[in-house]
Coordinates of C-alpha atoms in Angstrom, one line a residue:
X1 CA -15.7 -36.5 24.4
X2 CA -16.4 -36.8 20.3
X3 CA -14.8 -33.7 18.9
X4 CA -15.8 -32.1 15.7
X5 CA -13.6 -30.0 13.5
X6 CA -14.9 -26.5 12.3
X7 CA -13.5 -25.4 9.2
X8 CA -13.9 -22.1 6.8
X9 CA -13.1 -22.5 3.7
X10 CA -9.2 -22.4 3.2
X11 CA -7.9 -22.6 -0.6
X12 CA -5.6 -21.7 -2.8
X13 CA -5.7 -21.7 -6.3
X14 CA -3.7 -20.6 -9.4
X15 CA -5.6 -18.9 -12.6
X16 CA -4.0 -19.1 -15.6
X17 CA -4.6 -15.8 -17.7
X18 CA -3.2 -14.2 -21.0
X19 CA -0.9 -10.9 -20.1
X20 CA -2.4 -8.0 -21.9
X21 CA -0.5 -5.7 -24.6
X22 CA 1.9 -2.6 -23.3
X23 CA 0.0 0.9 -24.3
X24 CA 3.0 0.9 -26.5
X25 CA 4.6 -1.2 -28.6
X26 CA 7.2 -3.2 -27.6
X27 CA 11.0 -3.1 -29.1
X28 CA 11.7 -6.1 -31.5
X29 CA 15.2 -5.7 -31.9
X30 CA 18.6 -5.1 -29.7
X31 CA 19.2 -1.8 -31.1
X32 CA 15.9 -0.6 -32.1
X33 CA 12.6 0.8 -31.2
X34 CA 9.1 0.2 -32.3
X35 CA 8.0 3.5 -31.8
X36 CA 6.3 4.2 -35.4
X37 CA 2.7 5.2 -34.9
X38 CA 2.0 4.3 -31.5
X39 CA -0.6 6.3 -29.7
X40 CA -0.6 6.1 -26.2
X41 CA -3.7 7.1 -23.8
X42 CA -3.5 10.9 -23.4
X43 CA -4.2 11.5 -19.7
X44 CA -7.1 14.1 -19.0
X45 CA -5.8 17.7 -18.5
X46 CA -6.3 18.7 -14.8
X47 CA -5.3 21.4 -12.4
X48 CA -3.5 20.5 -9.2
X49 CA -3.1 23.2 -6.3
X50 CA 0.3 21.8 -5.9
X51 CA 1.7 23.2 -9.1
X52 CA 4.2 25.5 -9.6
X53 CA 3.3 26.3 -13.2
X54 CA 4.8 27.2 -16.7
X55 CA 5.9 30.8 -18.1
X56 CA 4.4 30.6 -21.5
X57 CA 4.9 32.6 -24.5
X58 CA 3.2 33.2 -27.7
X59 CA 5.3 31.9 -30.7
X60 CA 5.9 34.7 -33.7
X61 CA 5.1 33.8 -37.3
X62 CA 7.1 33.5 -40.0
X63 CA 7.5 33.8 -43.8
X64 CA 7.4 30.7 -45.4
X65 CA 10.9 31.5 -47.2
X66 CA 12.5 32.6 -44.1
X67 CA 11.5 29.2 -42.5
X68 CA 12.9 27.0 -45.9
X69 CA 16.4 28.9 -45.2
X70 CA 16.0 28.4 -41.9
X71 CA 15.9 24.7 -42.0
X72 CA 18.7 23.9 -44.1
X73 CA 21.1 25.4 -41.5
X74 CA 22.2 22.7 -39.0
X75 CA 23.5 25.1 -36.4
X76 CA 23.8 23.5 -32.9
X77 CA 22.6 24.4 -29.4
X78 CA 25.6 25.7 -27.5
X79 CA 24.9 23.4 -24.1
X80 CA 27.9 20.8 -23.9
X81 CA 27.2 17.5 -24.5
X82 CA 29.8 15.0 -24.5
X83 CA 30.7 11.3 -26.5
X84 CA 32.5 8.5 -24.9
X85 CA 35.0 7.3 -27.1
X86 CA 34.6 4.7 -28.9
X87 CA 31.8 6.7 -30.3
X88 CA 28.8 3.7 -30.1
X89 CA 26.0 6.2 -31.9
X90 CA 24.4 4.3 -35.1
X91 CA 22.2 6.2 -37.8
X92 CA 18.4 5.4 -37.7
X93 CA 16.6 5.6 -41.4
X94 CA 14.0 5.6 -41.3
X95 CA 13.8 7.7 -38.6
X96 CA 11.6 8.1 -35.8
X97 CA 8.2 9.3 -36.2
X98 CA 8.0 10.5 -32.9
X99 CA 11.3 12.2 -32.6
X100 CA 12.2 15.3 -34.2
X101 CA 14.1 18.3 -34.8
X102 CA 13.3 21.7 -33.3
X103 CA 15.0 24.4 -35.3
X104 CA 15.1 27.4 -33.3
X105 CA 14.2 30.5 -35.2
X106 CA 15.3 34.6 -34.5
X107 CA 12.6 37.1 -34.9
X108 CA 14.0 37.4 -38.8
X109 CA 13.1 34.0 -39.2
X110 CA 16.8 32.8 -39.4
X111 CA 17.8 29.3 -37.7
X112 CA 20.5 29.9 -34.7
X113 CA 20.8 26.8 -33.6
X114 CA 18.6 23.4 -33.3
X115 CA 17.7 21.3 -30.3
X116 CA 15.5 17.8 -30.5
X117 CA 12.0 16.9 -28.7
X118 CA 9.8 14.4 -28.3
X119 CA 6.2 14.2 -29.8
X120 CA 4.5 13.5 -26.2
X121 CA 0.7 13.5 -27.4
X122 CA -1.2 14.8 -30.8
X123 CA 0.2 18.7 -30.4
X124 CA 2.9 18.8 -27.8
X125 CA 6.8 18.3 -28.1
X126 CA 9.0 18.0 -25.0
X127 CA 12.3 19.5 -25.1
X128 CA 14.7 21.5 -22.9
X129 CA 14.3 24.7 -21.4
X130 CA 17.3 26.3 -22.3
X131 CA 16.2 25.7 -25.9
X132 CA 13.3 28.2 -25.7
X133 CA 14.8 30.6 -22.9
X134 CA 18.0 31.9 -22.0
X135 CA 19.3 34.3 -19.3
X136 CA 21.4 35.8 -22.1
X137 CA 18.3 36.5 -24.6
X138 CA 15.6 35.8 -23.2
X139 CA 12.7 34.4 -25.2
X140 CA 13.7 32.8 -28.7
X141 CA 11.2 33.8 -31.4
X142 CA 9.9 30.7 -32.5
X143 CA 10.7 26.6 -33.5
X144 CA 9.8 25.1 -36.7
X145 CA 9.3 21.1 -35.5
X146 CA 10.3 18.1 -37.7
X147 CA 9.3 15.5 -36.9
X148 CA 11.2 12.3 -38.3
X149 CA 13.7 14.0 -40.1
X150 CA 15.9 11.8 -42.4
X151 CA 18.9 13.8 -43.8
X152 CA 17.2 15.7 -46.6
X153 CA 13.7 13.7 -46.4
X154 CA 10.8 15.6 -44.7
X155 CA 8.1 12.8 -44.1
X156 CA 5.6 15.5 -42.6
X157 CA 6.9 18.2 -43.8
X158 CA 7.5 21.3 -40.6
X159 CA 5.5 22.7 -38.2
X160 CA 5.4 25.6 -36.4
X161 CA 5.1 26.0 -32.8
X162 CA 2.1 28.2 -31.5
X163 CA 3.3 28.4 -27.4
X164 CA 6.6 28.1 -25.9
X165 CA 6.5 26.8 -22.3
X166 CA 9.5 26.1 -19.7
X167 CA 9.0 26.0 -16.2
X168 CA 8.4 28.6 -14.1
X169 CA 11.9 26.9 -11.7
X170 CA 13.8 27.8 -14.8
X171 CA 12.8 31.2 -15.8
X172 CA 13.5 32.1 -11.6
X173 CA 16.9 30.0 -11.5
X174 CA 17.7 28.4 -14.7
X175 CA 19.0 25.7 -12.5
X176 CA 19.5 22.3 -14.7
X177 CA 17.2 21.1 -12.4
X178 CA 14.4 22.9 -13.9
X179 CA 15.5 22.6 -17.5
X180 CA 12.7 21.3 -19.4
X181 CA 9.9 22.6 -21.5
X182 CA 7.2 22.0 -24.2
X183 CA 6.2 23.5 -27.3
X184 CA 2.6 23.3 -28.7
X185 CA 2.1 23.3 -32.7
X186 CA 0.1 25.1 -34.8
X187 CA -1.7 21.0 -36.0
X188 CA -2.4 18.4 -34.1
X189 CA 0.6 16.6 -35.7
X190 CA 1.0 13.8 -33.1
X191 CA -2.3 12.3 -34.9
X192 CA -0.3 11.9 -37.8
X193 CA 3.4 10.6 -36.2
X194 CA 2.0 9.0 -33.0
X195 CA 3.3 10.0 -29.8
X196 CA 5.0 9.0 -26.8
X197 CA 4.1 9.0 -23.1
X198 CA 6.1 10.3 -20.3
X199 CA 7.4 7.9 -17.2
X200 CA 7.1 8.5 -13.9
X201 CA 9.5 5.2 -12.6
X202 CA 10.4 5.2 -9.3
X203 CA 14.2 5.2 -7.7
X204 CA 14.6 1.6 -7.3
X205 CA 13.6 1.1 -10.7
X206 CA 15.7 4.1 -12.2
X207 CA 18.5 2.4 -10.1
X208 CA 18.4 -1.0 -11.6
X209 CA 22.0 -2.2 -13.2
X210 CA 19.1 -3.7 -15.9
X211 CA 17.6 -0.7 -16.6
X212 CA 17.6 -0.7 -20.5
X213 CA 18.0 2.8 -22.0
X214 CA 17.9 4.4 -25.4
X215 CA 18.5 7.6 -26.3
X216 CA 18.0 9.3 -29.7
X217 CA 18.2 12.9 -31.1
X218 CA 20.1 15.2 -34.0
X219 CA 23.5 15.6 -32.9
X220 CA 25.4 18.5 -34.5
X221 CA 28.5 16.6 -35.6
X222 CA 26.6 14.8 -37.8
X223 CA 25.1 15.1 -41.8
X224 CA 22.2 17.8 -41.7
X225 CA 19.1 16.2 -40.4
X226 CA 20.3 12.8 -39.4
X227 CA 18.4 11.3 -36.5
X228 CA 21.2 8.8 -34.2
X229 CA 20.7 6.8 -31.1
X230 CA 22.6 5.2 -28.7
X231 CA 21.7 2.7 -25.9
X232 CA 22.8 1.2 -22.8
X233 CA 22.1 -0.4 -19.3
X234 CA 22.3 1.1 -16.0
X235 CA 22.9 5.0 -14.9
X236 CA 25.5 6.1 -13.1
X237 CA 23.5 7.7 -10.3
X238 CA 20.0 9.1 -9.7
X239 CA 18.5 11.5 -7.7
X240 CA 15.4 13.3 -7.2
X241 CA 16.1 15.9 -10.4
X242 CA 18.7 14.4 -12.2
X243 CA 19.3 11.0 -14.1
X244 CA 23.2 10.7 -14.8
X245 CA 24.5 8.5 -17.8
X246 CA 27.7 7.9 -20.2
X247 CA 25.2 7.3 -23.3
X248 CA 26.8 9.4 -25.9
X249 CA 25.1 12.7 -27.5
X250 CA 26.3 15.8 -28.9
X251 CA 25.4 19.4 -29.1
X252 CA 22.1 19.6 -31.1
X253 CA 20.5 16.5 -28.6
X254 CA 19.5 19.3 -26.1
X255 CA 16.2 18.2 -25.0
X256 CA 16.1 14.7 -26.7
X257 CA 14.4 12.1 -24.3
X258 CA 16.2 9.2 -22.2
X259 CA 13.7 6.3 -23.0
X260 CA 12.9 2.5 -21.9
X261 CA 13.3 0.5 -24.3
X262 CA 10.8 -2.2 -22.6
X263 CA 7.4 0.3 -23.1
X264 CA 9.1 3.2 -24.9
X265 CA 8.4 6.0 -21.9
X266 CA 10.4 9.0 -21.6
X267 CA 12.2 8.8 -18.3
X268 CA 14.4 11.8 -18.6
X269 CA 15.2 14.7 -20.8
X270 CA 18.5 15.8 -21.6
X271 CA 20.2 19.1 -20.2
X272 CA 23.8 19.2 -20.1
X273 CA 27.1 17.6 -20.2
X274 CA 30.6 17.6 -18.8
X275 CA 33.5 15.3 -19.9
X276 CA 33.0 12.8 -17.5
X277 CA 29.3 12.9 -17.6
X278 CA 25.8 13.4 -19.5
X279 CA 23.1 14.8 -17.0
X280 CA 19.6 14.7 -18.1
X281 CA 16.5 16.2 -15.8
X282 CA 14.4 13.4 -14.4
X283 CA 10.4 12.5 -15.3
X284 CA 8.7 13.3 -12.0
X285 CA 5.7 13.7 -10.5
X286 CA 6.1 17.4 -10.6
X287 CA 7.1 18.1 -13.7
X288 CA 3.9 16.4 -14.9
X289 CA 2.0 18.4 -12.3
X290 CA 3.4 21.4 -14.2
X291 CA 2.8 20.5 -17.6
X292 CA -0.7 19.6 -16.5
X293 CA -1.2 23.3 -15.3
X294 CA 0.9 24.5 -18.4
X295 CA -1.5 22.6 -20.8
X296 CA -4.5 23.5 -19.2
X297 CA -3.7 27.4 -19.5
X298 CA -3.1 26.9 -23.9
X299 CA -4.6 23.9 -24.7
X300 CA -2.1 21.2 -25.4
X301 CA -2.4 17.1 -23.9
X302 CA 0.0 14.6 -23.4
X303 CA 0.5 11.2 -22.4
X304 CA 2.0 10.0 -18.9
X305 CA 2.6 6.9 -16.6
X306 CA 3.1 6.7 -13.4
X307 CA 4.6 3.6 -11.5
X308 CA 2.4 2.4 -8.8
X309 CA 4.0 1.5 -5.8
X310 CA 5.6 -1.9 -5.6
X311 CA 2.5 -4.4 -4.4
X312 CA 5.0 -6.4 -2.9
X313 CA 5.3 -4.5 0.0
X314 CA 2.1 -4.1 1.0
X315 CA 1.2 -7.9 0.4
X316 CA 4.0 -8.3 2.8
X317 CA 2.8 -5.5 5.2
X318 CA -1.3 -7.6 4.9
X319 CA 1.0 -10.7 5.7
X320 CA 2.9 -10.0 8.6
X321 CA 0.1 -8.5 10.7
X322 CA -1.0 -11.9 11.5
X323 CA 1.2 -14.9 10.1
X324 CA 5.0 -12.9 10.9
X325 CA 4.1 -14.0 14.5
X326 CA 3.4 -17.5 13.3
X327 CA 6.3 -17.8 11.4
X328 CA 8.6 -16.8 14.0
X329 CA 7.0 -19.3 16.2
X330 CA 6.3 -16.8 19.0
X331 CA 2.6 -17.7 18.5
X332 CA 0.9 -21.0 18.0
X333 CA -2.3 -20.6 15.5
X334 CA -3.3 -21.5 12.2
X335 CA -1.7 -19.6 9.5
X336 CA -4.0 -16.8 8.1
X337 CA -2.5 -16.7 4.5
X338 CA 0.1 -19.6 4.6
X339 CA 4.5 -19.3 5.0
X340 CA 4.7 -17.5 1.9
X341 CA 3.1 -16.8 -1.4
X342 CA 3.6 -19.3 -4.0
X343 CA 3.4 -17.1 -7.0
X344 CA 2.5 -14.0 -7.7
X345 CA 1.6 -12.0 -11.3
X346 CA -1.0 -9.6 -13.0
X347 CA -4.0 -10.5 -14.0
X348 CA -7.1 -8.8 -16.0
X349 CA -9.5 -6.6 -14.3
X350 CA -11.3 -3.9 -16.0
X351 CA -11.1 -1.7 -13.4
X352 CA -7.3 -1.6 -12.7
X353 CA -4.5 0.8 -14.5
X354 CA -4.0 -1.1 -17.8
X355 CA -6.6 -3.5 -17.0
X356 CA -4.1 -5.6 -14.8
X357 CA -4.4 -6.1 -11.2
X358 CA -1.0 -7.3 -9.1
X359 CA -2.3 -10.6 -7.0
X360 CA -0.3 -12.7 -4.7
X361 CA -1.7 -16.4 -4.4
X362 CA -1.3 -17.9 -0.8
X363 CA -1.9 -21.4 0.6
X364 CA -4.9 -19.7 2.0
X365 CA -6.4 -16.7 -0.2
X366 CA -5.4 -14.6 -3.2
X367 CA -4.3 -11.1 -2.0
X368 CA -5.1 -8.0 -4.7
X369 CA -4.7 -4.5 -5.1
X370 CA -7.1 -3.2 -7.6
X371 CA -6.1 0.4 -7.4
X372 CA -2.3 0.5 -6.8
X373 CA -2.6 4.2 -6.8
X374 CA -5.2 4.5 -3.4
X375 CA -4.3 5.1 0.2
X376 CA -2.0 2.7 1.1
X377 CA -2.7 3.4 4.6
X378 CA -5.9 1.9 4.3
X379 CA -6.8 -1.3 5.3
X380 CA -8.7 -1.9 2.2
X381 CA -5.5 -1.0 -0.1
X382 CA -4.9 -4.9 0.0
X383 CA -8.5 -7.0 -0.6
X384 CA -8.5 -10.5 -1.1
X385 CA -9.8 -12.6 -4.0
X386 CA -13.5 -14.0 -4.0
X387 CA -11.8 -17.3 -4.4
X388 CA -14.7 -19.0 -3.0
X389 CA -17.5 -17.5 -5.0
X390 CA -15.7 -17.8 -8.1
X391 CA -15.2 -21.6 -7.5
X392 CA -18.6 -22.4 -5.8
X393 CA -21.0 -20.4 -8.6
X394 CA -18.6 -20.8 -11.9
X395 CA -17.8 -17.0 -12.3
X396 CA -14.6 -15.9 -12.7
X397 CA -14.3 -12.0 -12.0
X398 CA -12.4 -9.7 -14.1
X399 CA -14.1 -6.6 -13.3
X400 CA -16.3 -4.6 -10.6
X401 CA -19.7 -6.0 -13.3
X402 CA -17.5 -8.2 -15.7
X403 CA -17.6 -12.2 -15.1
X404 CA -16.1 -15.1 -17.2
X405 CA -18.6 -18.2 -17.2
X406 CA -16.5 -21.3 -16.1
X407 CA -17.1 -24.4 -14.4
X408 CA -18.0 -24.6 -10.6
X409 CA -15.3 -26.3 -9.0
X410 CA -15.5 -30.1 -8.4
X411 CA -12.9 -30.2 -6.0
X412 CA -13.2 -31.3 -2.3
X413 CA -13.7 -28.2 0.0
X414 CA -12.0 -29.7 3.1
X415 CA -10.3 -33.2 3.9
X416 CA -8.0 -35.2 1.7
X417 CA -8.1 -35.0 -2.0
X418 CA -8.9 -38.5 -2.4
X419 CA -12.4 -38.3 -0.3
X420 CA -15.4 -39.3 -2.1
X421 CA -18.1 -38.6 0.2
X422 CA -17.4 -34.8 1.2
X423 CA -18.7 -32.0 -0.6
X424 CA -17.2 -30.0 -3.1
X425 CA -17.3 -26.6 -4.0
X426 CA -19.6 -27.0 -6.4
X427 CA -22.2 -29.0 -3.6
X428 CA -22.7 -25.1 -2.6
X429 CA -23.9 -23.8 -6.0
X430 CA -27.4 -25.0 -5.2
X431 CA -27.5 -23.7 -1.7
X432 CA -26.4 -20.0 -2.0
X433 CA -29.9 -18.7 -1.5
X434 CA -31.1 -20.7 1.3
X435 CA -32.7 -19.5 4.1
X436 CA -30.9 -17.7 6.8
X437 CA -30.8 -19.6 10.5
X438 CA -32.3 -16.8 12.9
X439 CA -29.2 -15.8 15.6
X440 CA -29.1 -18.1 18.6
X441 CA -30.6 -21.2 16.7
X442 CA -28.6 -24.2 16.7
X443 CA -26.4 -25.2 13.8
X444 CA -27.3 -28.6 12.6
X445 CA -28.2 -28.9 9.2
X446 CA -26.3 -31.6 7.0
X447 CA -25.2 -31.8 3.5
X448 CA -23.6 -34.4 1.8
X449 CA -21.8 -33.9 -1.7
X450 CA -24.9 -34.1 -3.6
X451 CA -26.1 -31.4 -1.9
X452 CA -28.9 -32.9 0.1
X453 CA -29.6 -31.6 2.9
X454 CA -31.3 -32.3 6.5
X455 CA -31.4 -31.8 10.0
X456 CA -29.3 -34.1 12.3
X457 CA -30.6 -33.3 16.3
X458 CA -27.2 -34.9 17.2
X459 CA -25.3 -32.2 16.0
X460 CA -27.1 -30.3 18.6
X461 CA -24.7 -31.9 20.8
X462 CA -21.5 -29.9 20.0
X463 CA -23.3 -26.4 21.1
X464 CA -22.8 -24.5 17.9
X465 CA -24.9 -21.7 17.2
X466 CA -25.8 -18.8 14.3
X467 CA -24.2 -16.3 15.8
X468 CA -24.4 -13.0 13.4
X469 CA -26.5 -12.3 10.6
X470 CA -25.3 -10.8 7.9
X471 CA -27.8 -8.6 5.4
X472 CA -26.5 -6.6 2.5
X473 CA -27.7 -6.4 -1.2
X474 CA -28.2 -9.8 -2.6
X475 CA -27.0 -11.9 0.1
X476 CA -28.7 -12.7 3.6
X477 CA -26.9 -15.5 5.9
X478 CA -25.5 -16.1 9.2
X479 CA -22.3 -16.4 10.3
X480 CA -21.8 -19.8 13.1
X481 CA -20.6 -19.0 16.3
X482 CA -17.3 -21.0 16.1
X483 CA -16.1 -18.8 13.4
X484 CA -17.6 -15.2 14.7
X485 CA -15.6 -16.0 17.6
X486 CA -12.5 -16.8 15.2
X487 CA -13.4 -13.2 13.7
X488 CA -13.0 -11.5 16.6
X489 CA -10.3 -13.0 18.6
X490 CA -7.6 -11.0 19.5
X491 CA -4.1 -12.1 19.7
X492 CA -0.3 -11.5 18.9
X493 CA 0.2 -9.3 16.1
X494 CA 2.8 -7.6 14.0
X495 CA 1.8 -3.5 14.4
X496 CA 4.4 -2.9 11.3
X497 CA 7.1 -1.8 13.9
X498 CA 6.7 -4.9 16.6
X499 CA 5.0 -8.0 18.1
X500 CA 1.5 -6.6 20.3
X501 CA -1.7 -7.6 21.8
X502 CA -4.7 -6.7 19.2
X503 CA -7.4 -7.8 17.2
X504 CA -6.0 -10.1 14.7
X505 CA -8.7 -8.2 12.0
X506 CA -9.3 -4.7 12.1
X507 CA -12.5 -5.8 10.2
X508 CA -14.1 -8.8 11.3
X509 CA -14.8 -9.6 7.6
X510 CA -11.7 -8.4 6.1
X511 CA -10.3 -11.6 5.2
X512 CA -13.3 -13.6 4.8
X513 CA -15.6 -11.5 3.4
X514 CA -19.1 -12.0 4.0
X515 CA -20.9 -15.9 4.0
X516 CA -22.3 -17.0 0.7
X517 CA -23.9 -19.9 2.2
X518 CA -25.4 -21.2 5.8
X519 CA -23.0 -23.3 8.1
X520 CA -23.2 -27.1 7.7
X521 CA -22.1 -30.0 9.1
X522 CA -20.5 -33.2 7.1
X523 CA -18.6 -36.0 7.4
X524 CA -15.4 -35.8 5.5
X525 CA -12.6 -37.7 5.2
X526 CA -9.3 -35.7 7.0
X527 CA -6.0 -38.2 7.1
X528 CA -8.0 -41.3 6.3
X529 CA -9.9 -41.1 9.1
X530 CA -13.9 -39.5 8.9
X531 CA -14.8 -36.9 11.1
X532 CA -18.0 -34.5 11.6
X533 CA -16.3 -31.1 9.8
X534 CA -18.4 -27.9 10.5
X535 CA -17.9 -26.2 6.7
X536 CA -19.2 -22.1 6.4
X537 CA -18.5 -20.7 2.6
X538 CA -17.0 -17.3 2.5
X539 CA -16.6 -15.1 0.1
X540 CA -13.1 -15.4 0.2
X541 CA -12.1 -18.5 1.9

């Protein structure tokens, strides 16, 4: 009996792209950041029902005298803070634009004590709770801001806060774990210093031994107004509230920010100290929930990241389903994706957080996730590439509507590389809007790699049939009956906790997509040998 071979599209391919620029600057040196004048994305103020909210207060006002007298005190914060000896802290002149000092005023308009903050969008400073509110005396009266202080030069001068905000956990507990605030100004002085933007990172990142850290603030045992950092790798533990670290500070660094240095987010904000151990209250998701609700209630923004889940696993959980069988040889079929991806990266797409997409290349498809930030339980969370309709029309997608004009591909779609008489992917170009065969009629249409085609009655012979048509906008064609059947087969699968009987696609079109072209037969070279190869071009293989 002659046999035939049918064959959708199976490719990989590798796109080389450019990475695209961090929302802020990147640090050029060992010790040092690049934080002058970077202005992050400001994330659109929102209300969430899961918030437990801010206790706010209206700041006093001062005379401008009181305030001058007030600043040239360098009085402390009275939380412990503790340095590691040898004491590794170095002096930064010029300071920090975005990093300031936050002199904290009685209602006489004399300085008690000073903590530091972070500019964290054009009128909002993060700091620590117990900078604002006490059990002891309640409310403080008000905070004259610095921003970039340098000993006794005042690049913008001081401004006053307008609203006082710590979180509702603290004013109930005033538990560390709820020991961080904000304080809105009377200008919209981020505009001027740049901000920074808050960092939601997840554990495993937080728990990395190569987590670079930097941590910089107005310690009290140094000259007035001197701005210090110190850096590091690793933390000694984290947990759900708390990030734990031997990076040295000193009273007056209440409230400074535990940064990474490789995009300059605020992870952490510190609280308090032992001698053993600096404690600082962790970035998370609800602590931005609460500043949300706090902003939203006075009229303050800020800017915040957080990390999408790892794509990794959920390329791995698209993978298994089908080809974890395969690979422990408990099933014998054609691999669905291929052993294992050969690289993955990020790539541009307008679309995606950043304007970068995580993909995973396979022998057999390119695996995405667009919006790292969706249902993961959905079986749409992972997508794969339009591999095929980029190659076959030229068009390179980086965007829902957003195409790069390339070349169609002249590479062989099926058989050995060395074939001259198959068609390529670029045969198909001129066939994408060719009629549709009706369901039920027979499939023998040839097409050589010219793209010529013609009807060959002895392809009749091998029973293959249009089986499904498929009509959405723009594109009307039929799927053959070899690979509808191949759609819809059931078999082995991994369910995510073992081996059962099910349909290998929950979709029948969720790793194909939908066909660009008809089916055709044609005669292609496959281990030096010709053979009659039934090709269909999918969208994505």
């Amino acid at each position: 009996m002659r046999r035939a071979q049918a064959i959708a599209v199976l490719l990989a391919m590798t796109l080389m792209v450019a990475g695209s620029a961090p929302v802020v600057a990147q640090d050029q040196g060992d010790s040092s950041l690049n934080l002058i004048r970077s202005f992050p994305t400001v994330d659109t103020v929102e209300t969430r029902p899961d918030a437990r909210g801010m206790v706010l207060r209206e700041a006093q006002t001062f005379d401008p005298d009181a305030i001058e007298r007030a600043l040239a005190a360098n009085a402390s914060g009275a939380v412990p803070k503790t340095v590691f000896p040898p004491d590794e802290r170095s002096r930064v002149s010029p300071a920090y634009n975005q990093i300031a000092r936050l002199v904290i005023l009685d209602r006489y308009g004399y300085g008690i004590g000073h903590c530091s903050g972070s500019i964290i969008g054009p009128n909002t400073v993060l700091t620590a709770a117990h900078c604002l509110y006490s059990a002891e005396s309640g409310w403080v009266a008000g905070i004259a801001i610095i921003p970039g202080e340098d000993g006794a030069i005042r690049p913008f001068g001081y401004v006053l806060a307008s609203w006082m905000l710590v979180s509702a956990g603290w004013q109930e507990s005033f538990s560390p774990a709820w020991d961080w605030a904000i304080v809105t100004t009377e200008v919209m002085i981020g505009n001027v210093t740049g901000w920074l933007e808050l960092g939601v990172l997840s554990s495993a990142s937080l728990s990395s031994g190569t987590l670079d850290l930097i941590t910089v603030g107005y310690p009290g045992d140094k000259p007035d107004g001197t701005q210090w950092e110190t850096s590091g790798r690793g933390l000694e533990d984290v947990t759900d509230a708390f990030l734990v670290s031997r990076l040295d500070i000193f009273y007056g660094q209440s409230g400074s920010g535990i940064i990474r240095r490789q995009d300059s987010r605020v992870i952490g904000v510190w609280s308090v100290g032992t001698p053993d151990i600096n404690v600082a209250v962790r970035v998370h998701e609800l602590m931005i929930v609460d500043l949300l609700a706090g902003c939203a209630e006075v009229g303050c923004s800020f800017a915040y990241w957080v990390e999408p889940p790892n794509p990794a696993d959920a390329f791995s959980r698209t993978w298994a389903r089908t080809d974890a069988p395969v690979a422990a040889g408990i099933v014998s079929r054609t691999w669905m994706w291929g052993p294992k991806p050969f690289d993955a990266r990020f790539e541009p797409y307008v679309e995606s957080p950043g304007g970068q997409r995580a993909v995973a290349y396979f022998d057999k498809s390119r695996m995405e996730v667009t919006n790292p930030y969706g249902d993961q339980n959905s079986p749409w969370y992972v997508t794969n590439g339009l591999l095929v309709g980029e190659m076959v029309t030229g068009l390179l997608q980086t965007g829902d509507a957003k195409f790069e004009p390339r070349n169609p591909a002249a590479v062989n779609i099926a058989g050995d590389i060395d074939d001259t008489v198959g068609p390529m992917y670029s045969t198909f170009r001129g066939l994408l809007t060719s009629p549709a065969l009706f369901p039920g009629q027979s499939v023998n249409q040839r097409v050589d790699r010219m793209g010529n085609v013609w009807v060959d009655p002895n392809m009749d012979w091998y029973g293959v049939t249009a089986a499904y048509l498929v009509e959405v906008p723009n594109l009307r064609h039929t799927v053959a009956s070899p690979f509808w059947a191949f759609m819809n087969s059931s078999g082995l699968v991994f369910d995510g906790n073992s081996t059962t009987w099910a349909q290998l696609f929950e979709n029948p079109f969720y790793a194909t997509g939908y066909p660009i072209a008809e089916a055709y037969w044609a005669t292609v070279k496959v281990g030096g040998t010709q053979h009659d190869v039934l090709i269909q071009c999918f969208q994505r293989r």
